[in-house]
PDB file of C-alpha atoms and ligand atoms in Angstrom:
ATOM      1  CA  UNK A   1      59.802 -41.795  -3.387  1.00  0.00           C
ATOM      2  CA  UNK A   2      57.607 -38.931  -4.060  1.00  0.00           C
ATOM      3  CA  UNK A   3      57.396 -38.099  -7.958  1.00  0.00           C
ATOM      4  CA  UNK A   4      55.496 -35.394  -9.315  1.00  0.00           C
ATOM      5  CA  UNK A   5      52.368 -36.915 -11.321  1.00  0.00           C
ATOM      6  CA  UNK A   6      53.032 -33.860 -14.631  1.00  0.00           C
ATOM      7  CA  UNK A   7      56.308 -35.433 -14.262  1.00  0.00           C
ATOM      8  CA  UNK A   8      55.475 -38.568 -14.916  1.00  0.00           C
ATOM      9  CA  UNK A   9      53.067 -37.897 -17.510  1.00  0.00           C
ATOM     10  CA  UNK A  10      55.305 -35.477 -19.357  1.00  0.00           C
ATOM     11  CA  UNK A  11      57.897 -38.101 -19.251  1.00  0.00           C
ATOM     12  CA  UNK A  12      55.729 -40.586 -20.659  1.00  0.00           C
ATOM     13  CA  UNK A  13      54.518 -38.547 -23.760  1.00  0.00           C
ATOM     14  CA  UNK A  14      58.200 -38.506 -24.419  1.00  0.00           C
ATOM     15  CA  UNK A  15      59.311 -39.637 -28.059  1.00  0.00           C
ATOM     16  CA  UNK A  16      62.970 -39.263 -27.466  1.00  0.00           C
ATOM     17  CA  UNK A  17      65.065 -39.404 -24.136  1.00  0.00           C
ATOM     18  CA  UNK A  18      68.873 -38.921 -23.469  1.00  0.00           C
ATOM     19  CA  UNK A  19      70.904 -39.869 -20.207  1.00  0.00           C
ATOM     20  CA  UNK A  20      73.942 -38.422 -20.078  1.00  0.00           C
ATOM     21  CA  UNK A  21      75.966 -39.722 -17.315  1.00  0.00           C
ATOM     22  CA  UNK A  22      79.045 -39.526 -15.530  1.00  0.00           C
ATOM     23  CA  UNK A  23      80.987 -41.196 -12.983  1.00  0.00           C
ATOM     24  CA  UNK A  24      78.315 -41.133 -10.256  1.00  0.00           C
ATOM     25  CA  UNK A  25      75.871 -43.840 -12.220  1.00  0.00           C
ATOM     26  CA  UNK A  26      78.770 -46.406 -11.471  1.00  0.00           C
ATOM     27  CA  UNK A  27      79.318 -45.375  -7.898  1.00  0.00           C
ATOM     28  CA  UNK A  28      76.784 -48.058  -6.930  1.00  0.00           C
ATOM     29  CA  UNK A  29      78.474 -50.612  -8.581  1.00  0.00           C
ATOM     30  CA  UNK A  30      81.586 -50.146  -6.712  1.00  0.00           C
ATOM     31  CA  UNK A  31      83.860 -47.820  -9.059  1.00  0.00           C
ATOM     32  CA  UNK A  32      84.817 -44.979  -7.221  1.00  0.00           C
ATOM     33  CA  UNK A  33      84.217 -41.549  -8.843  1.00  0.00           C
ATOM     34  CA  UNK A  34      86.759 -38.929  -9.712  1.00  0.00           C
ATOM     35  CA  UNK A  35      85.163 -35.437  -7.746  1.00  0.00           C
ATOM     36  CA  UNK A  36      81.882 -35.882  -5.059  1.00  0.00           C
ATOM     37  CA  UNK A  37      82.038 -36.721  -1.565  1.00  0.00           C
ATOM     38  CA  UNK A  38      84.113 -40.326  -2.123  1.00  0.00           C
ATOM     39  CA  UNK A  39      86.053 -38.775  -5.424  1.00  0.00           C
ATOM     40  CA  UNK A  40      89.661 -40.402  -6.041  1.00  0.00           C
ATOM     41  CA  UNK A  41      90.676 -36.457  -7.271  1.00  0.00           C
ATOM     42  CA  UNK A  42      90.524 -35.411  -3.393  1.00  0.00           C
ATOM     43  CA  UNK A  43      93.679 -37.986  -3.026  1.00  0.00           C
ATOM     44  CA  UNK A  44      95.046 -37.857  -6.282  1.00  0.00           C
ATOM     45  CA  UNK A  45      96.400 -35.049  -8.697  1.00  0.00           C
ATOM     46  CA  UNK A  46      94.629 -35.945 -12.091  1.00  0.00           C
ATOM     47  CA  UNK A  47      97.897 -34.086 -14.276  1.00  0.00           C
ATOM     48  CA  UNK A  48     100.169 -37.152 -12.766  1.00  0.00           C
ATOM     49  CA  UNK A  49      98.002 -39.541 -13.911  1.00  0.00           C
ATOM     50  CA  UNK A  50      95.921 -38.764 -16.849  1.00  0.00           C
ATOM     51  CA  UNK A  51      97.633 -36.683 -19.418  1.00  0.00           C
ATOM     52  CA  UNK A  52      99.531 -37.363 -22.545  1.00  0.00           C
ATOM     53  CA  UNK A  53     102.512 -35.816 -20.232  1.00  0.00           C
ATOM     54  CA  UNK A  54     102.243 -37.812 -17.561  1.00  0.00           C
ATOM     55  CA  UNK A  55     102.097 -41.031 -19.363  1.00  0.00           C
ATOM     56  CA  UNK A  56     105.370 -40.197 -21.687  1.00  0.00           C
ATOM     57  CA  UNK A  57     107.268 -39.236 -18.150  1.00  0.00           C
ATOM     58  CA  UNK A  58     106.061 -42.447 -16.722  1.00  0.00           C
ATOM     59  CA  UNK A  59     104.278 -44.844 -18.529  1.00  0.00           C
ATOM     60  CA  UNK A  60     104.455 -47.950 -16.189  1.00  0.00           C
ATOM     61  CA  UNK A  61     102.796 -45.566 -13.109  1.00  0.00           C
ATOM     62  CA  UNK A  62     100.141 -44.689 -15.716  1.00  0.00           C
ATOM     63  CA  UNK A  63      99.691 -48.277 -16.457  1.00  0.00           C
ATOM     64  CA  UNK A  64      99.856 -49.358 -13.188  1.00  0.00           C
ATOM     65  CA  UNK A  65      96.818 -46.804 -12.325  1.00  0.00           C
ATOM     66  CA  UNK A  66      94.513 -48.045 -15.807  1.00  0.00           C
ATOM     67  CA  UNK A  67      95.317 -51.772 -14.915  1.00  0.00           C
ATOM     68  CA  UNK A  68      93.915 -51.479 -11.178  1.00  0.00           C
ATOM     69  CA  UNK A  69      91.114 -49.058 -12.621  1.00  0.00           C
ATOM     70  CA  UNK A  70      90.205 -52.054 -15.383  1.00  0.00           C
ATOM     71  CA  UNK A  71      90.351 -54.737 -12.737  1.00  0.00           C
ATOM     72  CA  UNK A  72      87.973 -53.103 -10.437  1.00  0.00           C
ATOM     73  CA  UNK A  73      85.754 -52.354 -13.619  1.00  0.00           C
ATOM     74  CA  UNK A  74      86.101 -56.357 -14.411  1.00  0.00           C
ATOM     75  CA  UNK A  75      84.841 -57.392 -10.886  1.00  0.00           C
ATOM     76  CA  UNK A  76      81.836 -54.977 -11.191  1.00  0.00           C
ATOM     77  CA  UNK A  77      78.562 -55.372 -12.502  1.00  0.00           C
ATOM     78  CA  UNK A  78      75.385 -53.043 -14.151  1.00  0.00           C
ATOM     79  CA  UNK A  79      73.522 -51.646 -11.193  1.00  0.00           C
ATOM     80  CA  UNK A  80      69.857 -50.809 -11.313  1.00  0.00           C
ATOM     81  CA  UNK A  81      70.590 -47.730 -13.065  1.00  0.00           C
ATOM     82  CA  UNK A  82      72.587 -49.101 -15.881  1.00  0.00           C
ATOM     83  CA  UNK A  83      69.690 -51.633 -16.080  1.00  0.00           C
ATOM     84  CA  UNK A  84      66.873 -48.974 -15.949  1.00  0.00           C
ATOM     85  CA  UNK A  85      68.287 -47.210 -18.206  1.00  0.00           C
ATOM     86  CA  UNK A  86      68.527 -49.841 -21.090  1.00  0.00           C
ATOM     87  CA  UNK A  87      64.679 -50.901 -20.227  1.00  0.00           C
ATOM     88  CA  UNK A  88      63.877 -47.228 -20.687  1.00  0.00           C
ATOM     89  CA  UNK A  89      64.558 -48.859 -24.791  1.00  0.00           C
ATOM     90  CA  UNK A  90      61.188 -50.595 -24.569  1.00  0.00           C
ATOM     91  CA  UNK A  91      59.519 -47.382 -23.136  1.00  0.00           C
ATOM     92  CA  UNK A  92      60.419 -44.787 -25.430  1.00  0.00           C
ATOM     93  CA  UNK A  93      60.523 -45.004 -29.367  1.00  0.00           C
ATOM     94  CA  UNK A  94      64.442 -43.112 -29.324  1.00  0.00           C
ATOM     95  CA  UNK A  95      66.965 -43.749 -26.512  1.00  0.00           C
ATOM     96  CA  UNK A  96      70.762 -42.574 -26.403  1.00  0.00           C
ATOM     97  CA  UNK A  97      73.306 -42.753 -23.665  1.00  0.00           C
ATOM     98  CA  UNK A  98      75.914 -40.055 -23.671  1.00  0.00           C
ATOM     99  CA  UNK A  99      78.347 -40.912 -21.332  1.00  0.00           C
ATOM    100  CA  UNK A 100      81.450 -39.516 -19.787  1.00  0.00           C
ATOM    101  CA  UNK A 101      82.510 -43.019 -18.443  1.00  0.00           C
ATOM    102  CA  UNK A 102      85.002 -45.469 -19.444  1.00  0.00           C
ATOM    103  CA  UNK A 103      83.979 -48.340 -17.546  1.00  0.00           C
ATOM    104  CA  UNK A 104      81.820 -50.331 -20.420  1.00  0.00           C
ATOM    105  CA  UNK A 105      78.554 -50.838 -17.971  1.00  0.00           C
ATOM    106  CA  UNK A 106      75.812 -49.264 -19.901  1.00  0.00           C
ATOM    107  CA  UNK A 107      76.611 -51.484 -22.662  1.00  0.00           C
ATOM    108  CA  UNK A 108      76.961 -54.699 -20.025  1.00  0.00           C
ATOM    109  CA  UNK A 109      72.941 -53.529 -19.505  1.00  0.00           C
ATOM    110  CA  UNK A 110      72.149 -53.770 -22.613  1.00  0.00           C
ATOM    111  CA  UNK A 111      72.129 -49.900 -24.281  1.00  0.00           C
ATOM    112  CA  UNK A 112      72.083 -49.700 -27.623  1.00  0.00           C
ATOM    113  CA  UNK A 113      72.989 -46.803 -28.586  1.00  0.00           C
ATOM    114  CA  UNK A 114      75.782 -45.786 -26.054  1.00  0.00           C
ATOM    115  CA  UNK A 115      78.121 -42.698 -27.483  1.00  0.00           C
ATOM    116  CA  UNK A 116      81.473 -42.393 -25.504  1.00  0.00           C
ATOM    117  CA  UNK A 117      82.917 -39.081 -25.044  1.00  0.00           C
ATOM    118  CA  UNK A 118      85.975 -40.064 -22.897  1.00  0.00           C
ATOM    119  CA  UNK A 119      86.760 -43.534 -24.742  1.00  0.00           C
ATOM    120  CA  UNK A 120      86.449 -46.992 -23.247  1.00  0.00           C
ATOM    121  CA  UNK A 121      89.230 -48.810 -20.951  1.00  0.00           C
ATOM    122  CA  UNK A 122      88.357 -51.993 -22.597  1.00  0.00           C
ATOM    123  CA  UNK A 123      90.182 -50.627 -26.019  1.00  0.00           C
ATOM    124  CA  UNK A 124      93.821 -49.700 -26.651  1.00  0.00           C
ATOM    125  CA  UNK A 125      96.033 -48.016 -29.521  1.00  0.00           C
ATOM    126  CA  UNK A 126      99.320 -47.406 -30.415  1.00  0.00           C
ATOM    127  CA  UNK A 127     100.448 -43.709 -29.773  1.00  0.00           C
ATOM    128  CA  UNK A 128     102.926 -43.934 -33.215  1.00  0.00           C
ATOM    129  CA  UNK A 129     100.888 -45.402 -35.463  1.00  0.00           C
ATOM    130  CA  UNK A 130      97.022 -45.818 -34.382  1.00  0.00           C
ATOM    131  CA  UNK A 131      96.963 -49.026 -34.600  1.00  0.00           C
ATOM    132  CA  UNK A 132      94.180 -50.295 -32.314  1.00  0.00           C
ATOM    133  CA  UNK A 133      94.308 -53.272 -29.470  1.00  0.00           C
ATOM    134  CA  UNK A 134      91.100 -54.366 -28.412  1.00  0.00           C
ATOM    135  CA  UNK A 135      92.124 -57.477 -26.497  1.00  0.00           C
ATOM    136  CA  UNK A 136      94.473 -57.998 -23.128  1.00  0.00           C
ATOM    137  CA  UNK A 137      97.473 -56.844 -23.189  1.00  0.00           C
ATOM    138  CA  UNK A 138     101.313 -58.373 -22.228  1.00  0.00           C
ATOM    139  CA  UNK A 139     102.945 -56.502 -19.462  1.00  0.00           C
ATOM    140  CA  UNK A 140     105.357 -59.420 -18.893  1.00  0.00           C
ATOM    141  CA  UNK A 141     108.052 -57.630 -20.777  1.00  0.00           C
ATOM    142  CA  UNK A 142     107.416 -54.268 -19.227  1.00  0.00           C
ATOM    143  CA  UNK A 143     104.766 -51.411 -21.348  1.00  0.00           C
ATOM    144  CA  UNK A 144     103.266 -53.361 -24.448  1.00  0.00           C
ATOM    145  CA  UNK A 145     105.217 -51.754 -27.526  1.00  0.00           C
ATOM    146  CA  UNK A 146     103.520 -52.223 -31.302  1.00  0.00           C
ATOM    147  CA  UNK A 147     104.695 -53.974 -34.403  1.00  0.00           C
ATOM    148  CA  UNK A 148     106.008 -50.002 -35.208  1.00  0.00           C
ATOM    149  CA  UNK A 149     107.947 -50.120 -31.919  1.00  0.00           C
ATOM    150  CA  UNK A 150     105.294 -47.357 -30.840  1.00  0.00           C
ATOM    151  CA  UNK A 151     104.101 -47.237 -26.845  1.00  0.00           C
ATOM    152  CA  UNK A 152     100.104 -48.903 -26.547  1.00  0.00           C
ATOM    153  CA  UNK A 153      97.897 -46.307 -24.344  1.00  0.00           C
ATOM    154  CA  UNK A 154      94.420 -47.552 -23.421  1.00  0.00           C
ATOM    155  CA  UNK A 155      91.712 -45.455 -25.346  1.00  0.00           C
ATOM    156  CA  UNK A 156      90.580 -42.917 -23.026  1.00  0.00           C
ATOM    157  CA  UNK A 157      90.463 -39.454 -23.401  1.00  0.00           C
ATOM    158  CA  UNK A 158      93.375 -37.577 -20.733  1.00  0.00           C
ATOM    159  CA  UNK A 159      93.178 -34.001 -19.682  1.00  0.00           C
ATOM    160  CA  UNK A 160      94.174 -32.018 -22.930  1.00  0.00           C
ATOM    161  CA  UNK A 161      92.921 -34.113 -25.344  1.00  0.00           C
ATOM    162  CA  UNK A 162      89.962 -33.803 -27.859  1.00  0.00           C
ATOM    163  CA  UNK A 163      86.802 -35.798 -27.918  1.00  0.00           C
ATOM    164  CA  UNK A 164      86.783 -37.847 -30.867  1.00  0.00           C
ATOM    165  CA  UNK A 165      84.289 -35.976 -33.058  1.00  0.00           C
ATOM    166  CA  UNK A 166      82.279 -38.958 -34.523  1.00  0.00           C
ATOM    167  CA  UNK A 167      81.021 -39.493 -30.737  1.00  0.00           C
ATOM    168  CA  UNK A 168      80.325 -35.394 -29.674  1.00  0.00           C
ATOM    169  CA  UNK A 169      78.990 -35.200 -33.287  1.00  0.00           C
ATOM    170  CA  UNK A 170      76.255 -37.743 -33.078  1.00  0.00           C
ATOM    171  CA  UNK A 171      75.278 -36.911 -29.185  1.00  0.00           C
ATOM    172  CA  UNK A 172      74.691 -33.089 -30.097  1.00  0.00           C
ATOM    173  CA  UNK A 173      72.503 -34.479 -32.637  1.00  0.00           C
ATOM    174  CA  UNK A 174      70.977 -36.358 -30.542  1.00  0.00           C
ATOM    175  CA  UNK A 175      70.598 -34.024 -27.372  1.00  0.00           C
ATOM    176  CA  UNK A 176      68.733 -31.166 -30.308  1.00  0.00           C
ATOM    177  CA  UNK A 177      66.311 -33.862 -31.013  1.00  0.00           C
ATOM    178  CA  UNK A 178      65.227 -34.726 -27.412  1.00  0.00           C
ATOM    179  CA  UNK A 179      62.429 -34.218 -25.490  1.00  0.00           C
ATOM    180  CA  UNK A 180      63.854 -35.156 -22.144  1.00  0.00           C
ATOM    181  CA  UNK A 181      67.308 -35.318 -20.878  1.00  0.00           C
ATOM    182  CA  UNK A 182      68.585 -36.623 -17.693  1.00  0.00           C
ATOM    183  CA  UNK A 183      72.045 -35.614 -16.477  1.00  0.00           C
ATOM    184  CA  UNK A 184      72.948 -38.593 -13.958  1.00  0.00           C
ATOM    185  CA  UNK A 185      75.407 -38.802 -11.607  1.00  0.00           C
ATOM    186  CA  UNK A 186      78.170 -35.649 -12.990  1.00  0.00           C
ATOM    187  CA  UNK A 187      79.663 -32.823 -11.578  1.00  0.00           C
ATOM    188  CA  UNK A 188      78.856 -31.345 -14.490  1.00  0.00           C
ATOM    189  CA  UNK A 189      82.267 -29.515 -14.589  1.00  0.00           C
ATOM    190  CA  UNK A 190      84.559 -31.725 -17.593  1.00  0.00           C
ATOM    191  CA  UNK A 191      84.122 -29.708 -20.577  1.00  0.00           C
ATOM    192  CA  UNK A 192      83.116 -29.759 -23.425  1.00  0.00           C
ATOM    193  CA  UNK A 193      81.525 -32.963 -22.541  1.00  0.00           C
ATOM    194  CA  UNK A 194      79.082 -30.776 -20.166  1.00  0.00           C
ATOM    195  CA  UNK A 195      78.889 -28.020 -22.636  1.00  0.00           C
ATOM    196  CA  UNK A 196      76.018 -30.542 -24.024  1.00  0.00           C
ATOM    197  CA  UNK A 197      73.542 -29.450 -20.795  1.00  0.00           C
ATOM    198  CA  UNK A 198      73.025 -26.258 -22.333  1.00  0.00           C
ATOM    199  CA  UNK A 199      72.851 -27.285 -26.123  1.00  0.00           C
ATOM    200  CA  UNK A 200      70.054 -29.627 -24.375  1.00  0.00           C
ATOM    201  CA  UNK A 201      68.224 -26.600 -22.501  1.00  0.00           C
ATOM    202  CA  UNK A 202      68.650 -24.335 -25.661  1.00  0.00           C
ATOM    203  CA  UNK A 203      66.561 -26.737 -27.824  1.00  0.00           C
ATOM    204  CA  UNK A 204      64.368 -27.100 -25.638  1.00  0.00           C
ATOM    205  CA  UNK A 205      64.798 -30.081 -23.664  1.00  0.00           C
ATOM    206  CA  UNK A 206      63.273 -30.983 -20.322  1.00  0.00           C
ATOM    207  CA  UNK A 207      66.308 -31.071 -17.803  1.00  0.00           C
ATOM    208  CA  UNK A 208      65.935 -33.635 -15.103  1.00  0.00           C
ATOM    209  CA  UNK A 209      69.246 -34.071 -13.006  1.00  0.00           C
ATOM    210  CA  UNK A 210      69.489 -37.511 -10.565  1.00  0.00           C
ATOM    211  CA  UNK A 211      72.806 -36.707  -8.111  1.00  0.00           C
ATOM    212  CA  UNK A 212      73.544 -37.392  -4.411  1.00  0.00           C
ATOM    213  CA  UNK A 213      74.367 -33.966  -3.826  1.00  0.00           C
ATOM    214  CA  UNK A 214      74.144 -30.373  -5.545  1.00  0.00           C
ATOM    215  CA  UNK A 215      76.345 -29.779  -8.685  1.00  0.00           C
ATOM    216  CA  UNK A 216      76.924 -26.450 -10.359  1.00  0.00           C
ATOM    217  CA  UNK A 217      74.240 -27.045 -12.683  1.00  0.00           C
ATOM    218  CA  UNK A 218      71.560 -28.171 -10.342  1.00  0.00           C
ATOM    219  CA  UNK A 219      69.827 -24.120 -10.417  1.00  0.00           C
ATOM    220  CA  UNK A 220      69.715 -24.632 -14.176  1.00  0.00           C
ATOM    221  CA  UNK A 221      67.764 -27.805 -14.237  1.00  0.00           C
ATOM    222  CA  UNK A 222      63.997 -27.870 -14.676  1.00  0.00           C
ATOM    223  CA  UNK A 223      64.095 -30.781 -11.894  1.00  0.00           C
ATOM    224  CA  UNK A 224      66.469 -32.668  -9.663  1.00  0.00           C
ATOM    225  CA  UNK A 225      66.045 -35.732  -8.098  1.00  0.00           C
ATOM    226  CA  UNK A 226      68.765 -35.693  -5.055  1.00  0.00           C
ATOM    227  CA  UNK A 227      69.580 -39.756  -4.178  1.00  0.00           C
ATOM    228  CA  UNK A 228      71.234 -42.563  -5.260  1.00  0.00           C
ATOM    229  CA  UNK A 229      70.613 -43.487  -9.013  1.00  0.00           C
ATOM    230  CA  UNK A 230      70.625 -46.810  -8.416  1.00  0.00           C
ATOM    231  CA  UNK A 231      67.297 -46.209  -6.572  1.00  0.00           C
ATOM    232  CA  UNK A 232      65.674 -43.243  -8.662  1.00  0.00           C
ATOM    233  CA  UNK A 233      66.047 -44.624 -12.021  1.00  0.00           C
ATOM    234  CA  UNK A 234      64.316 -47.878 -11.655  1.00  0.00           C
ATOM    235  CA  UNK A 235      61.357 -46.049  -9.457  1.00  0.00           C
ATOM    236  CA  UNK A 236      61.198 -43.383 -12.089  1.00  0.00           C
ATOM    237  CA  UNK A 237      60.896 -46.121 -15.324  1.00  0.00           C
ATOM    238  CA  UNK A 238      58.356 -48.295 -12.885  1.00  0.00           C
ATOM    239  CA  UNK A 239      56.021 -45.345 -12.534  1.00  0.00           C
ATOM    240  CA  UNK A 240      56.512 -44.335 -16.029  1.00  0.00           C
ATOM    241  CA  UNK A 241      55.327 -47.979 -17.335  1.00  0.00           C
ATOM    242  CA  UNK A 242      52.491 -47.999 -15.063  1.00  0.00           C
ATOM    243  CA  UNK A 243      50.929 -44.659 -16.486  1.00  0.00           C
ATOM    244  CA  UNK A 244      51.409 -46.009 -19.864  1.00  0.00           C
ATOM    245  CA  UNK A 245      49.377 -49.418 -18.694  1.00  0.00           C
TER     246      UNK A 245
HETATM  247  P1  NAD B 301      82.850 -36.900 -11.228  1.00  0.00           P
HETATM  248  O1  NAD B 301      83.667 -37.887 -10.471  1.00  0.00           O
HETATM  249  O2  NAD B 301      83.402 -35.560 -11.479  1.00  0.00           O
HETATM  250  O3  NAD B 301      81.458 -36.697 -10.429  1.00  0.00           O
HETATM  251  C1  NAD B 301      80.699 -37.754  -9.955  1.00  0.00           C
HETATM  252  C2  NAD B 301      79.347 -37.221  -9.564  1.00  0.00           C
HETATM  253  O4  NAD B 301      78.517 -38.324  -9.245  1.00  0.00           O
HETATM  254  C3  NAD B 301      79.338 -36.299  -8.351  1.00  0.00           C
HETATM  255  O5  NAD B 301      78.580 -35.149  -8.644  1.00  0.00           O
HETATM  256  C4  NAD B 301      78.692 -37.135  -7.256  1.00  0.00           C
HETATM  257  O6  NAD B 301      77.964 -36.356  -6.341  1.00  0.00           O
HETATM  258  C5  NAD B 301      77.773 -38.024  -8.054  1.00  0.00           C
HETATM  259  N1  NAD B 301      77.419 -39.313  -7.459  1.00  0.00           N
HETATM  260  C6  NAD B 301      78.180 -40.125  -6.673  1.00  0.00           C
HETATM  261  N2  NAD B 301      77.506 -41.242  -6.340  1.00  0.00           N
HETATM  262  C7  NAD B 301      76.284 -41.154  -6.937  1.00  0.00           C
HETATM  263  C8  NAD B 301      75.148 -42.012  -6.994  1.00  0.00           C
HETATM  264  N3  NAD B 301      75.112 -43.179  -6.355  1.00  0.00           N
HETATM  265  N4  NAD B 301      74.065 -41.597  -7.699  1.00  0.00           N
HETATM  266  C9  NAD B 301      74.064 -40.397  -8.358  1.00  0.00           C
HETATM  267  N5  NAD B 301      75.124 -39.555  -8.340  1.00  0.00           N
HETATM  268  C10 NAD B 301      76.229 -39.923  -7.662  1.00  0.00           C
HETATM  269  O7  NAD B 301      82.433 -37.619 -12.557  1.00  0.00           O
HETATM  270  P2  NAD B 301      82.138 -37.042 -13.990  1.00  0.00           P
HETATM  271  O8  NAD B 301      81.241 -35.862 -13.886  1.00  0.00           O
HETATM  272  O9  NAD B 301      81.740 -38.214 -14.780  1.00  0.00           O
HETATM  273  O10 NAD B 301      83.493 -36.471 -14.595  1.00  0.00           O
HETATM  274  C11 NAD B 301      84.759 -36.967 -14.386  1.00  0.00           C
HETATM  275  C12 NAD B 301      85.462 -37.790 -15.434  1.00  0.00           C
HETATM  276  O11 NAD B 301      85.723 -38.969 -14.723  1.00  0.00           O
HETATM  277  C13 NAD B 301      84.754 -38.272 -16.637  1.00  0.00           C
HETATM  278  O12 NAD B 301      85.448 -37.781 -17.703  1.00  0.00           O
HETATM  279  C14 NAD B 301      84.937 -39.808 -16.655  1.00  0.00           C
HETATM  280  O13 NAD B 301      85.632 -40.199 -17.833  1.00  0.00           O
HETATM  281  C15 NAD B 301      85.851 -40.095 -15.544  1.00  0.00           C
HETATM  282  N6  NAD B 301      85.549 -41.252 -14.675  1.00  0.00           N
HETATM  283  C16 NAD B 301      84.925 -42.350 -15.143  1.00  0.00           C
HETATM  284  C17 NAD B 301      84.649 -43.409 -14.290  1.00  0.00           C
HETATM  285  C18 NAD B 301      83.958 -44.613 -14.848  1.00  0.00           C
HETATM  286  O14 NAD B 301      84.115 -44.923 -16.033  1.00  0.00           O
HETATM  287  N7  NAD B 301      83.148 -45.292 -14.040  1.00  0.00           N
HETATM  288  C19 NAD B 301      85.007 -43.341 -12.954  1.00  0.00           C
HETATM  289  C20 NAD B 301      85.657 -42.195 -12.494  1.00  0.00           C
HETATM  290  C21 NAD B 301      85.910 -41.139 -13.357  1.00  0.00           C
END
């Protein structure tokens, strides 16, 4: 791959980086994405499956779709992306991920500091009481009920629901204190998750987006990188380390 030498050298000077990422960075490791080329959306309506709605009309089809989601998550690994990205922690002195996914691979790779916007499959809570459950759950009986009687939903975010604000709060703090942020693998369209692009460009980040294909905000970054980010991570960190040798 062909990567601009500023680039590179920009890249290097940086002090702190953020990838945000999205569905696409897991592609490679065999989850499919939601919108793109392969996206599940193009079969699917997301109202009937991921809403607050749609799970108090029908909570075992809503199940049903998380508990094929999670077992395709369990049989997948970190690809090179994940990986590069969590090496990227011994090249710059600050590293966050912000990332749209549920699937629990950037910290699998080793991130650090990973903040979740739409929750994490792995987790689960009560919709009566809150109460959270963290490990499997019993569907022998039918939908796992809590001590309060209350339904257990897995702890992602559906259509129409807020981000929790401890997560959005600490990755706007961190996107206004970066020098560089990559937007990897979105389509750059769930909001307000993506709403963080521009609070990026308006302090003054560097955008760099990595995508197989256009997105809406491709115009608006300062470079894009159209390929697999399975391959153009680790190439990027590799030629990054090697300037710094
Ligand atoms: P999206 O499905 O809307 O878009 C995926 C994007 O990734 C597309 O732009 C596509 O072109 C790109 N892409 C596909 N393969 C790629 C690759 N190998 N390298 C680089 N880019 C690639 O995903 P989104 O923007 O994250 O938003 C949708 C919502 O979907 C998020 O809220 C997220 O919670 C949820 N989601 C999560 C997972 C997961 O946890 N792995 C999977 C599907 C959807």
């Amino acid at each position: 791959m062909q990567i601009d030498k500023n680039f590179i050298e920009k890249l290097a000077g940086s002090k702190s980086v953020v990838f945000f990422t999205g569905a696409g960075i897991s592609a490679e490791s065999g989850i499919p994405t939601f919108r793109g080329r392969d996206g599940i959306w193009n079969k699917i309506k997301p109202e009937e499956l991921a809403s607050f709605d749609a799970f108090l009309k029908n909570p075992e089809l809503v199940w049903e779709w998380y508990n094929h989601r999670k077992k395709i998550i369990h049989q997948s690994q970190p690809n090179p992306a994940h990986i590069a990205i969590a090496e990227a922690e011994n090249i710059f002195p600050e590293v966050a991920v912000i990332s749209q996914n549920i699937d629990n691979l950037h910290q699998r790779a080793g991130s650090k500091i990973v903040y979740e916007l739409h929750g994490n499959i792995e987790r689960n809570y009560c919709i009566k009481c809150k109460t959270f459950y963290n490990e499997e759950l019993d569907f022998s009986k039918g939908i796992p009920k809590c001590r309060c009687g209350g339904l257990i939903r897995p702890d992602v975010v559906w259509f129409g629901e807020y981000l929790p604000e401890d997560q959005f709060d600490a990755s706007e703090n961190a996107v206004k204190n970066c020098d560089v942020f990559f937007i990897v693998g979105t389509s750059a369209v769930v909001y307000p998750a993506a709403s963080l692009i521009f609070t990026a460009k308006q302090n003054g980040a560097y955008l760099v987006e990595i995508n197989i294909e256009e997105t809406e905000i491709s115009n608006f970054a300062d470079l894009s990188f159209f390929g697999p980010s399975g391959r153009i991570l680790p190439d990027l960190m590799k030629e990054v380390k090697a300037s710094l040798m």
